Short mmCIF file of C-alpha atoms and ligand atoms in Angstrom, two decimals:
data_model
loop_
_atom_site.label_atom_id
_atom_site.label_comp_id
_atom_site.label_asym_id
_atom_site.label_seq_id
_atom_site.Cartn_x
_atom_site.Cartn_y
_atom_site.Cartn_z
CA MET A 2 -19.91 -65.94 13.21
CA GLU A 3 -19.08 -68.59 15.77
CA GLY A 4 -15.93 -70.65 15.38
CA SER A 5 -16.15 -74.40 15.07
CA LEU A 6 -14.90 -74.81 18.65
CA PHE A 7 -17.36 -72.36 20.17
CA GLY A 8 -17.77 -72.94 23.90
CA ARG A 9 -15.43 -75.97 23.94
CA ARG A 10 -13.20 -76.14 26.98
CA VAL A 11 -9.65 -77.18 26.20
CA LEU A 12 -6.88 -77.71 28.72
CA LEU A 13 -3.51 -77.19 27.06
CA ILE A 14 -0.64 -78.96 28.82
CA ILE A 15 2.69 -77.55 27.74
CA SER A 16 5.67 -79.67 28.64
CA GLY A 17 9.36 -78.92 28.23
CA GLY A 18 10.49 -78.71 24.64
CA ILE A 19 11.72 -76.00 22.34
CA ALA A 20 8.33 -76.23 20.59
CA ALA A 21 6.67 -74.83 23.74
CA TYR A 22 6.75 -71.35 22.24
CA LYS A 23 4.51 -72.60 19.41
CA SER A 24 1.88 -73.47 21.98
CA LEU A 25 1.31 -69.78 22.54
CA GLU A 26 0.19 -69.55 18.95
CA LEU A 27 -1.96 -72.63 19.45
CA VAL A 28 -3.75 -70.87 22.34
CA ARG A 29 -4.63 -68.01 19.99
CA LEU A 30 -5.79 -70.31 17.21
CA LEU A 31 -8.03 -72.29 19.55
CA GLN A 32 -9.48 -69.09 21.00
CA LYS A 33 -10.12 -67.70 17.55
CA GLU A 34 -12.25 -70.76 16.89
CA GLY A 35 -14.24 -69.99 20.03
CA ALA A 36 -12.63 -72.47 22.45
CA ILE A 37 -12.15 -71.62 26.11
CA VAL A 38 -8.52 -72.47 26.80
CA HIS A 39 -6.81 -73.06 30.11
CA GLY A 40 -3.08 -73.60 30.39
CA LEU A 41 -0.93 -75.94 32.42
CA LEU A 42 2.82 -75.49 32.25
CA THR A 43 5.21 -78.18 33.51
CA GLN A 44 8.52 -77.35 35.18
CA GLY A 45 10.23 -78.22 31.89
CA GLY A 46 7.81 -76.04 29.94
CA GLN A 47 8.70 -73.12 32.19
CA LYS A 48 12.29 -73.33 30.96
CA PHE A 49 10.99 -72.20 27.55
CA ILE A 50 8.00 -69.96 28.23
CA THR A 51 6.62 -68.29 31.35
CA PRO A 52 3.29 -68.82 33.12
CA LEU A 53 2.71 -65.10 32.61
CA SER A 54 2.83 -65.34 28.84
CA VAL A 55 0.32 -68.21 28.89
CA SER A 56 -2.04 -66.52 31.36
CA ALA A 57 -1.86 -63.25 29.42
CA LEU A 58 -3.25 -65.13 26.42
CA THR A 59 -5.76 -67.36 28.17
CA GLY A 60 -6.93 -64.64 30.55
CA ALA A 61 -6.86 -67.16 33.39
CA PRO A 62 -4.33 -68.33 35.96
CA VAL A 63 -1.95 -71.01 34.75
CA ALA A 64 -1.55 -74.22 36.66
CA THR A 65 2.06 -75.09 37.40
CA ASP A 66 2.33 -76.95 40.64
CA LEU A 67 0.88 -80.17 42.06
CA PHE A 68 1.21 -78.93 45.63
CA SER A 69 0.46 -75.27 45.05
CA SER A 70 0.67 -73.10 48.15
CA ASP A 71 -1.87 -70.59 46.83
CA ASP A 72 -4.51 -73.29 47.35
CA ASP A 73 -6.48 -72.30 44.27
CA GLU A 74 -9.21 -74.91 43.98
CA ARG A 75 -9.64 -74.21 40.26
CA LEU A 76 -6.08 -75.33 39.61
CA SER A 77 -6.25 -78.54 41.60
CA HIS A 78 -5.47 -81.63 39.54
CA ILE A 79 -8.98 -82.97 40.07
CA ASN A 80 -10.70 -79.82 38.82
CA LEU A 81 -8.35 -79.46 35.88
CA SER A 82 -8.89 -83.03 34.86
CA ARG A 83 -12.69 -82.84 34.90
CA GLN A 84 -13.67 -79.38 33.76
CA ASN A 85 -12.58 -79.67 30.15
CA ASP A 86 -13.90 -81.31 27.01
CA LEU A 87 -10.44 -82.16 25.71
CA ILE A 88 -6.88 -82.15 27.02
CA VAL A 89 -4.19 -81.28 24.49
CA VAL A 90 -0.57 -82.05 25.38
CA ALA A 91 1.64 -79.94 23.13
CA PRO A 92 4.52 -80.36 23.09
CA ALA A 93 4.39 -83.85 24.60
CA THR A 94 7.91 -84.85 25.60
CA ALA A 95 9.18 -88.43 25.68
CA ASN A 96 9.26 -88.13 29.44
CA LEU A 97 5.63 -87.05 29.80
CA LEU A 98 4.46 -89.71 27.30
CA ALA A 99 6.30 -92.32 29.37
CA LYS A 100 4.63 -91.10 32.55
CA MET A 101 1.24 -91.22 30.86
CA ALA A 102 1.83 -94.73 29.57
CA HIS A 103 2.89 -95.98 33.00
CA GLY A 104 0.34 -94.08 35.06
CA LEU A 105 2.77 -91.93 37.01
CA ALA A 106 1.43 -88.91 38.86
CA ASP A 107 4.53 -87.22 40.17
CA ASN A 108 3.84 -83.73 38.84
CA LEU A 109 0.74 -81.70 38.08
CA ALA A 110 0.60 -82.62 34.38
CA SER A 111 0.88 -86.36 34.93
CA ALA A 112 -1.50 -86.22 37.91
CA VAL A 113 -4.11 -84.36 35.84
CA LEU A 114 -3.75 -86.86 33.00
CA LEU A 115 -4.09 -89.82 35.35
CA ALA A 116 -7.10 -88.33 37.14
CA SER A 117 -8.79 -87.38 33.89
CA ASN A 118 -11.74 -89.04 32.23
CA VAL A 119 -11.81 -86.68 29.24
CA PRO A 120 -10.20 -87.41 25.85
CA VAL A 121 -6.53 -86.56 25.35
CA LEU A 122 -4.68 -85.45 22.21
CA VAL A 123 -0.87 -85.51 22.24
CA ALA A 124 1.52 -83.70 19.90
CA PRO A 125 4.89 -85.42 20.53
CA ALA A 126 8.11 -83.44 20.21
CA MET A 127 11.57 -84.88 20.82
CA ASN A 128 14.88 -85.87 19.28
CA SER A 129 14.49 -88.42 16.47
CA VAL A 130 16.49 -91.10 18.30
CA MET A 131 14.27 -90.72 21.36
CA TRP A 132 11.21 -90.95 19.11
CA ALA A 133 12.50 -94.11 17.43
CA HIS A 134 13.55 -95.71 20.71
CA PRO A 135 11.66 -98.94 21.43
CA ALA A 136 10.67 -97.56 24.84
CA THR A 137 8.93 -94.55 23.27
CA GLU A 138 7.43 -96.76 20.56
CA ALA A 139 5.99 -99.04 23.22
CA ASN A 140 4.68 -96.11 25.23
CA ILE A 141 2.98 -94.58 22.20
CA ALA A 142 1.45 -97.96 21.30
CA THR A 143 0.10 -98.27 24.86
CA LEU A 144 -1.39 -94.80 24.73
CA ARG A 145 -2.95 -95.35 21.31
CA ALA A 146 -4.49 -98.59 22.48
CA ARG A 147 -6.00 -96.65 25.35
CA GLY A 148 -7.63 -94.21 22.93
CA VAL A 149 -5.21 -91.33 23.29
CA LEU A 150 -5.23 -89.31 20.06
CA GLN A 151 -1.98 -88.31 18.41
CA VAL A 152 -0.91 -85.69 15.90
CA GLY A 153 2.63 -85.82 14.54
CA PRO A 154 5.50 -85.68 15.01
CA ALA A 155 6.80 -84.30 11.72
CA ARG A 156 10.16 -84.74 9.99
CA GLY A 157 12.57 -81.84 9.79
CA PHE A 158 15.42 -80.08 11.50
CA LEU A 159 15.36 -80.68 15.21
CA ALA A 160 16.49 -78.32 17.96
CA CYS A 161 19.54 -80.51 18.58
CA GLY A 162 20.78 -79.80 15.04
CA GLU A 163 19.93 -83.25 13.70
CA GLU A 164 17.38 -83.95 11.04
CA GLY A 165 14.71 -86.59 11.39
CA GLU A 166 11.29 -87.41 12.76
CA GLY A 167 10.43 -85.75 16.07
CA ARG A 168 9.43 -82.15 15.40
CA MET A 169 6.16 -81.05 16.88
CA VAL A 170 3.69 -80.41 14.07
CA GLU A 171 2.69 -76.82 13.40
CA PRO A 172 -0.04 -75.26 15.57
CA LEU A 173 -2.43 -75.16 12.61
CA GLU A 174 -2.15 -78.91 12.25
CA ILE A 175 -2.87 -79.38 15.94
CA LEU A 176 -5.87 -77.07 15.56
CA ASP A 177 -7.11 -79.26 12.70
CA ALA A 178 -6.77 -82.34 14.89
CA VAL A 179 -8.76 -80.63 17.65
CA ARG A 180 -11.44 -79.63 15.16
CA GLY A 181 -11.48 -83.17 13.81
CA PHE A 182 -11.93 -84.56 17.31
CA PHE A 183 -14.98 -82.41 17.98
CA GLN A 184 -16.43 -83.12 14.55
CA ASN A 185 -16.17 -86.83 15.16
CA ALA A 186 -17.51 -86.64 18.71
CA ALA A 187 -20.94 -88.12 19.29
CA PRO A 188 -23.66 -85.75 18.04
CA SER A 189 -24.99 -85.01 21.50
CA ASP A 190 -21.47 -84.25 22.68
CA GLN A 191 -20.68 -82.18 19.64
CA THR A 192 -23.52 -79.73 19.64
CA MET A 193 -25.19 -80.41 22.92
CA THR A 194 -28.47 -79.85 21.07
CA GLY A 195 -31.27 -81.33 23.11
CA ALA A 196 -28.89 -81.55 26.03
CA LEU A 197 -31.43 -79.85 28.27
CA SER A 198 -34.45 -81.91 27.31
CA GLY A 199 -36.34 -83.04 30.36
CA LEU A 200 -35.15 -80.01 32.35
CA ARG A 201 -37.22 -77.00 33.38
CA ALA A 202 -35.85 -73.47 33.18
CA LEU A 203 -37.13 -70.14 34.46
CA VAL A 204 -35.83 -66.86 33.02
CA THR A 205 -36.61 -63.28 34.01
CA SER A 206 -36.17 -60.54 31.44
CA GLY A 207 -36.79 -56.87 30.72
CA PRO A 208 -37.37 -54.00 33.12
CA THR A 209 -40.07 -53.64 35.72
CA TYR A 210 -42.36 -50.62 35.80
CA GLU A 211 -43.35 -49.36 39.22
CA PRO A 212 -46.44 -47.17 38.93
CA LEU A 213 -46.81 -43.71 40.41
CA ASP A 214 -50.30 -43.40 39.02
CA PRO A 215 -52.16 -45.01 36.08
CA VAL A 216 -50.01 -43.19 33.51
CA ARG A 217 -46.61 -42.67 35.15
CA PHE A 218 -44.06 -45.15 36.40
CA LEU A 219 -40.49 -45.61 37.62
CA GLY A 220 -38.60 -47.84 35.20
CA ASN A 221 -35.29 -48.32 33.43
CA HIS A 222 -33.84 -48.73 29.95
CA SER A 223 -33.62 -52.53 29.87
CA SER A 224 -34.65 -53.84 26.44
CA GLY A 225 -35.06 -57.48 27.46
CA LYS A 226 -32.89 -58.58 24.51
CA GLN A 227 -30.47 -60.57 26.65
CA GLY A 228 -33.07 -62.34 28.80
CA HIS A 229 -35.26 -63.20 25.82
CA ALA A 230 -32.25 -64.56 23.90
CA ILE A 231 -31.35 -66.73 26.90
CA ALA A 232 -34.88 -68.12 27.13
CA ALA A 233 -34.76 -68.96 23.41
CA ALA A 234 -31.29 -70.53 23.66
CA LEU A 235 -32.30 -72.75 26.58
CA ALA A 236 -35.43 -73.80 24.68
CA ALA A 237 -33.26 -74.58 21.64
CA GLN A 238 -31.35 -77.02 23.85
CA GLY A 239 -34.61 -78.75 24.66
CA ALA A 240 -35.44 -77.17 28.03
CA ASP A 241 -39.02 -76.48 29.01
CA VAL A 242 -38.70 -72.72 29.53
CA THR A 243 -40.90 -70.23 31.35
CA LEU A 244 -40.00 -66.60 30.66
CA VAL A 245 -41.29 -63.95 33.05
CA SER A 246 -40.93 -60.67 31.26
CA GLY A 247 -41.42 -57.06 32.20
CA PRO A 248 -42.65 -54.63 29.54
CA THR A 249 -40.53 -54.83 26.35
CA CYS A 250 -41.05 -54.26 22.63
CA LEU A 251 -39.89 -57.80 21.84
CA GLU A 252 -41.92 -60.66 20.48
CA ASP A 253 -42.37 -63.65 22.74
CA PRO A 254 -39.64 -66.18 21.89
CA LYS A 255 -40.79 -69.30 20.08
CA HIS A 256 -41.24 -72.52 22.08
CA VAL A 257 -41.15 -70.59 25.36
CA HIS A 258 -44.01 -70.08 27.77
CA THR A 259 -44.00 -66.31 28.35
CA ILE A 260 -45.72 -64.56 31.24
CA HIS A 261 -46.01 -60.77 31.06
CA VAL A 262 -45.77 -58.68 34.20
CA GLN A 263 -45.28 -55.02 35.05
CA THR A 264 -43.89 -54.74 38.56
CA ALA A 265 -41.18 -56.46 40.60
CA ARG A 266 -43.74 -57.95 42.94
CA GLN A 267 -45.70 -59.40 40.04
CA MET A 268 -42.47 -60.77 38.60
CA LEU A 269 -41.61 -62.53 41.86
CA GLU A 270 -45.11 -63.92 42.19
CA ALA A 271 -45.03 -65.28 38.63
CA CYS A 272 -41.63 -66.89 39.28
CA GLN A 273 -42.85 -68.54 42.45
CA LYS A 274 -45.98 -69.78 40.70
CA ALA A 275 -43.83 -71.40 38.02
CA GLY A 276 -43.07 -74.14 40.56
CA ALA A 277 -39.95 -76.28 40.79
CA VAL A 278 -37.38 -75.75 38.05
CA ASP A 279 -33.86 -77.05 37.43
CA VAL A 280 -32.25 -73.79 36.39
CA VAL A 281 -33.11 -70.15 36.99
CA VAL A 282 -31.57 -67.28 35.05
CA CYS A 283 -32.42 -63.80 36.38
CA ALA A 284 -31.66 -61.40 33.57
CA ALA A 285 -34.34 -58.82 34.37
CA ALA A 286 -33.38 -55.31 35.39
CA VAL A 287 -35.73 -55.27 38.33
CA ALA A 288 -36.45 -51.84 39.82
CA ASP A 289 -34.84 -51.79 43.24
CA TRP A 290 -37.49 -49.43 44.64
CA ARG A 291 -41.14 -48.63 44.09
CA PRO A 292 -43.30 -45.73 45.20
CA VAL A 293 -44.91 -46.44 48.57
CA LEU A 294 -48.18 -45.12 47.21
CA SER A 295 -49.52 -45.37 43.71
CA ALA A 296 -52.49 -43.13 42.97
CA ASP A 297 -55.61 -44.77 41.54
CA THR A 298 -56.31 -41.78 39.33
CA LYS A 299 -53.95 -39.57 37.38
CA MET A 300 -52.14 -37.13 39.62
CA LYS A 301 -52.96 -33.57 38.62
CA LYS A 302 -50.39 -30.83 38.43
CA GLY A 303 -50.55 -28.72 41.56
CA LEU A 304 -48.53 -25.71 42.48
CA LEU A 305 -45.76 -27.86 43.88
CA PRO A 306 -44.38 -31.12 42.44
CA PRO A 307 -45.35 -34.17 44.49
CA SER A 308 -42.72 -35.81 46.62
CA VAL A 309 -42.39 -39.54 46.11
CA MET A 310 -41.63 -41.88 48.99
CA LEU A 311 -39.94 -45.08 47.89
CA THR A 312 -39.78 -48.50 49.44
CA VAL A 313 -37.55 -51.46 48.64
CA ASN A 314 -38.70 -54.10 46.15
CA PRO A 315 -38.13 -57.80 46.78
CA ASP A 316 -34.90 -59.16 45.32
CA ILE A 317 -36.12 -61.91 43.02
CA LEU A 318 -32.73 -63.51 42.40
CA GLU A 319 -31.88 -63.60 46.08
CA THR A 320 -35.31 -64.94 47.02
CA LEU A 321 -35.08 -67.79 44.48
CA ALA A 322 -31.43 -68.57 45.28
CA THR A 323 -31.94 -68.77 49.02
CA GLN A 324 -35.32 -70.45 49.23
CA GLN A 325 -35.27 -73.59 51.34
CA MET A 326 -37.86 -75.54 49.40
CA ASN A 327 -37.40 -76.44 45.75
CA ARG A 328 -34.31 -74.32 45.11
CA ALA A 329 -33.26 -74.76 41.49
CA ARG A 330 -30.11 -76.83 41.05
CA LEU A 331 -28.48 -73.95 39.23
CA VAL A 332 -29.24 -70.29 39.90
CA VAL A 333 -27.69 -67.72 37.59
CA GLY A 334 -27.77 -63.94 37.94
CA PHE A 335 -26.43 -60.91 36.14
CA ALA A 336 -24.52 -58.00 37.57
CA ALA A 337 -24.74 -54.72 35.73
CA GLU A 338 -21.89 -52.53 36.92
CA THR A 339 -20.34 -49.30 35.74
CA ASP A 340 -17.09 -49.79 37.67
CA HIS A 341 -15.18 -52.32 39.84
CA VAL A 342 -17.02 -54.93 37.80
CA VAL A 343 -15.37 -58.10 39.14
CA ASP A 344 -15.28 -57.05 42.80
CA TYR A 345 -18.90 -55.91 42.86
CA ALA A 346 -20.02 -58.99 40.94
CA LYS A 347 -18.20 -61.33 43.34
CA ALA A 348 -19.86 -59.62 46.28
CA LYS A 349 -23.24 -59.87 44.55
CA LEU A 350 -22.78 -63.58 43.86
CA LEU A 351 -22.03 -64.32 47.50
CA LYS A 352 -24.66 -61.99 48.93
CA LYS A 353 -27.45 -63.27 46.73
CA GLY A 354 -26.49 -66.92 47.11
CA CYS A 355 -26.46 -67.74 43.41
CA ASP A 356 -24.14 -70.18 41.62
CA TRP A 357 -23.03 -68.18 38.60
CA ILE A 358 -23.02 -64.51 37.71
CA LEU A 359 -22.62 -62.92 34.32
CA ALA A 360 -21.12 -59.55 35.09
CA ASN A 361 -21.31 -56.88 32.45
CA GLN A 362 -20.09 -53.38 32.29
CA VAL A 363 -22.93 -51.01 31.53
CA GLY A 364 -22.36 -47.49 30.38
CA GLN A 365 -21.98 -45.57 27.21
CA GLU A 366 -20.94 -48.29 24.81
CA LEU A 367 -22.39 -51.52 26.16
CA GLY A 368 -25.37 -52.65 28.17
CA PHE A 369 -29.01 -51.61 27.98
CA GLY A 370 -30.47 -51.69 24.49
CA LYS A 371 -27.16 -52.49 22.77
CA ASP A 372 -26.64 -55.64 20.70
CA ASP A 373 -23.29 -56.68 22.17
CA ASN A 374 -22.28 -57.63 25.65
CA GLU A 375 -18.89 -58.06 27.25
CA ILE A 376 -19.31 -60.62 29.97
CA ILE A 377 -17.11 -61.68 32.83
CA PHE A 378 -18.37 -65.09 33.84
CA LEU A 379 -18.14 -65.88 37.55
CA LYS A 380 -18.66 -69.36 38.93
CA ARG A 381 -18.89 -70.26 42.57
CA LEU A 382 -16.62 -73.23 43.36
CA ALA A 383 -16.09 -75.17 46.56
CA HIS A 384 -15.40 -73.14 49.74
CA ASP A 385 -16.89 -69.99 48.19
CA GLU A 386 -13.96 -69.71 45.81
CA ILE A 387 -14.99 -67.91 42.65
CA ALA A 388 -13.67 -68.68 39.17
CA VAL A 389 -13.45 -65.62 36.94
CA GLU A 390 -13.58 -66.10 33.18
CA PRO A 391 -13.66 -63.12 30.83
CA TRP A 392 -15.59 -63.77 27.64
CA PRO A 393 -14.78 -61.90 24.46
CA ARG A 394 -17.20 -59.23 23.28
CA LEU A 395 -20.16 -61.17 21.88
CA SER A 396 -23.61 -60.42 20.54
CA LYS A 397 -26.36 -60.94 23.10
CA GLN A 398 -27.45 -63.90 21.01
CA ASP A 399 -23.97 -65.45 21.31
CA VAL A 400 -23.84 -64.75 25.04
CA ALA A 401 -27.16 -66.58 25.33
CA GLU A 402 -25.88 -69.57 23.36
CA ARG A 403 -22.66 -69.70 25.30
CA LEU A 404 -24.55 -69.62 28.57
CA ALA A 405 -26.93 -72.33 27.36
CA LEU A 406 -23.90 -74.45 26.48
CA GLN A 407 -22.45 -73.90 29.94
CA VAL A 408 -25.76 -74.92 31.48
CA ALA A 409 -25.85 -78.02 29.26
CA GLN A 410 -22.30 -78.93 30.28
CA TYR A 411 -23.15 -78.39 33.93
CA PHE A 412 -26.08 -80.80 33.81
CA ALA A 413 -24.10 -83.28 31.71
CA GLN A 414 -21.46 -83.28 34.48
CA VAL A 415 -24.15 -83.70 37.16
CA LYS A 416 -25.39 -86.71 35.21
CA ARG A 417 -21.87 -88.16 34.87
CA ASP A 418 -21.22 -87.66 38.59
CA ALA A 419 -24.45 -89.44 39.47
CA ALA A 420 -23.68 -92.39 37.15
N1 CTP E 505 -32.29 -58.68 40.74
C1 CTP E 505 -33.50 -59.22 41.12
N2 CTP E 505 -34.36 -58.50 41.88
C2 CTP E 505 -34.05 -57.24 42.26
C3 CTP E 505 -32.81 -56.67 41.85
C4 CTP E 505 -31.96 -57.41 41.08
O1 CTP E 505 -33.78 -60.37 40.76
N3 CTP E 505 -34.90 -56.55 42.99
C5 CTP E 505 -31.35 -59.53 39.98
C6 CTP E 505 -31.12 -59.10 38.55
O2 CTP E 505 -32.01 -59.77 37.69
C7 CTP E 505 -29.68 -59.55 38.34
C8 CTP E 505 -29.04 -59.41 39.70
O3 CTP E 505 -30.10 -59.41 40.64
O4 CTP E 505 -29.62 -60.93 38.00
C9 CTP E 505 -28.20 -58.16 39.89
O5 CTP E 505 -28.89 -57.03 39.50
P1 CTP E 505 -28.18 -55.61 39.50
O6 CTP E 505 -29.16 -54.60 38.99
O7 CTP E 505 -26.83 -55.71 38.87
O8 CTP E 505 -27.88 -55.37 41.03
P2 CTP E 505 -28.73 -54.92 42.24
O9 CTP E 505 -29.07 -56.10 43.06
O10 CTP E 505 -29.90 -54.10 41.78
O11 CTP E 505 -27.68 -54.04 43.05
P3 CTP E 505 -27.04 -52.62 42.67
O12 CTP E 505 -28.11 -51.85 41.94
O13 CTP E 505 -26.70 -52.05 43.99
O14 CTP E 505 -25.83 -52.90 41.83
#
């Protein structure tokens, strides 16, 4: 079952306090609820925990530096401040709260917070005298008035040996506050249901069959489960979906216009006839080659087996992603790989000119015909940088819903940028 934070993107800013180690537990709790967590560790935070421990849990690089020399676009303060649904600052030190209140931007954390237009939740942690100081009180009042959410602090023994108010609340309590935030968010923001209404989507699914004669073909084991689930998930978000499907045993998804084809060339033609769309998802396992000749009548057994000459099929994803006229605003492909999954998928993304790739390892346990998928989600960023995000093992249905949510968030951002 999905957690209550499924697909939510949370940036966790960890500043310098003894409670920083508890933030590692918070990462796990958020992930267990389905959130996608990215970490940012301040210089102070690094005195208590290492970037490595955070990245090992989040499965993504950890932002640490405002002027990073590794020039990773994903970790720039602008990207970090925009690509999340919520920023959680835990622990939030008196120093960082003061910077937030006064609009300072002298390190990565404060710069991200100043450049951000997404909601912020702080979990203060400090000595009780610092907490009670009129300066901190004034800063907190300023932040509250600005809509910053707050959880804690709690009373108890503090790291300095004193007792009083200033302890960071427990990770479970922060998790509850995060849950509460998303529950109280506007309905469209909370579920994104209907978030794709007014948009057109095109999905390819299933295998293609390339005939040798009227009864024999070259094909593959694709079941179409993933592509069909994606078409249904996009339709559930309100998109007007056309599904172009090769031969499968599946029923046509509800509320989706399904076109049935056999060969790669028919699939391409059907896609092109679908006209202009906003998003394309190519999930079909298109046969890379077809027989040069296909007999009109059944080939009879002779003394020798026939030799089959093959020719290359059109690449549907590449054709749609690189077309000059009416290219969809978002083109998504899959990469089925048995080995070197990320490297091959990155190369595929660049070669085929698409925006996102869902790479999956195919082989014995996962892939064709199976119900689960283990996806590595690749996103093309500026300057052909590629963000790599491993997803947990999910059912194909859940992969479809997660992708639909990503698509919804993408178009919501496009709308915000245009406003
Ligand atoms: N694809 C396509 N048309 C083709 C071949 C592939 O649209 N003729 C799309 C698939 O739908 C998928 C992506 O391209 O979204 C990658 O498919 P995959 O089978 O992983 O890779 P190939 O391009 O076939 O390359 P290779 O077999 O060498 O890995």
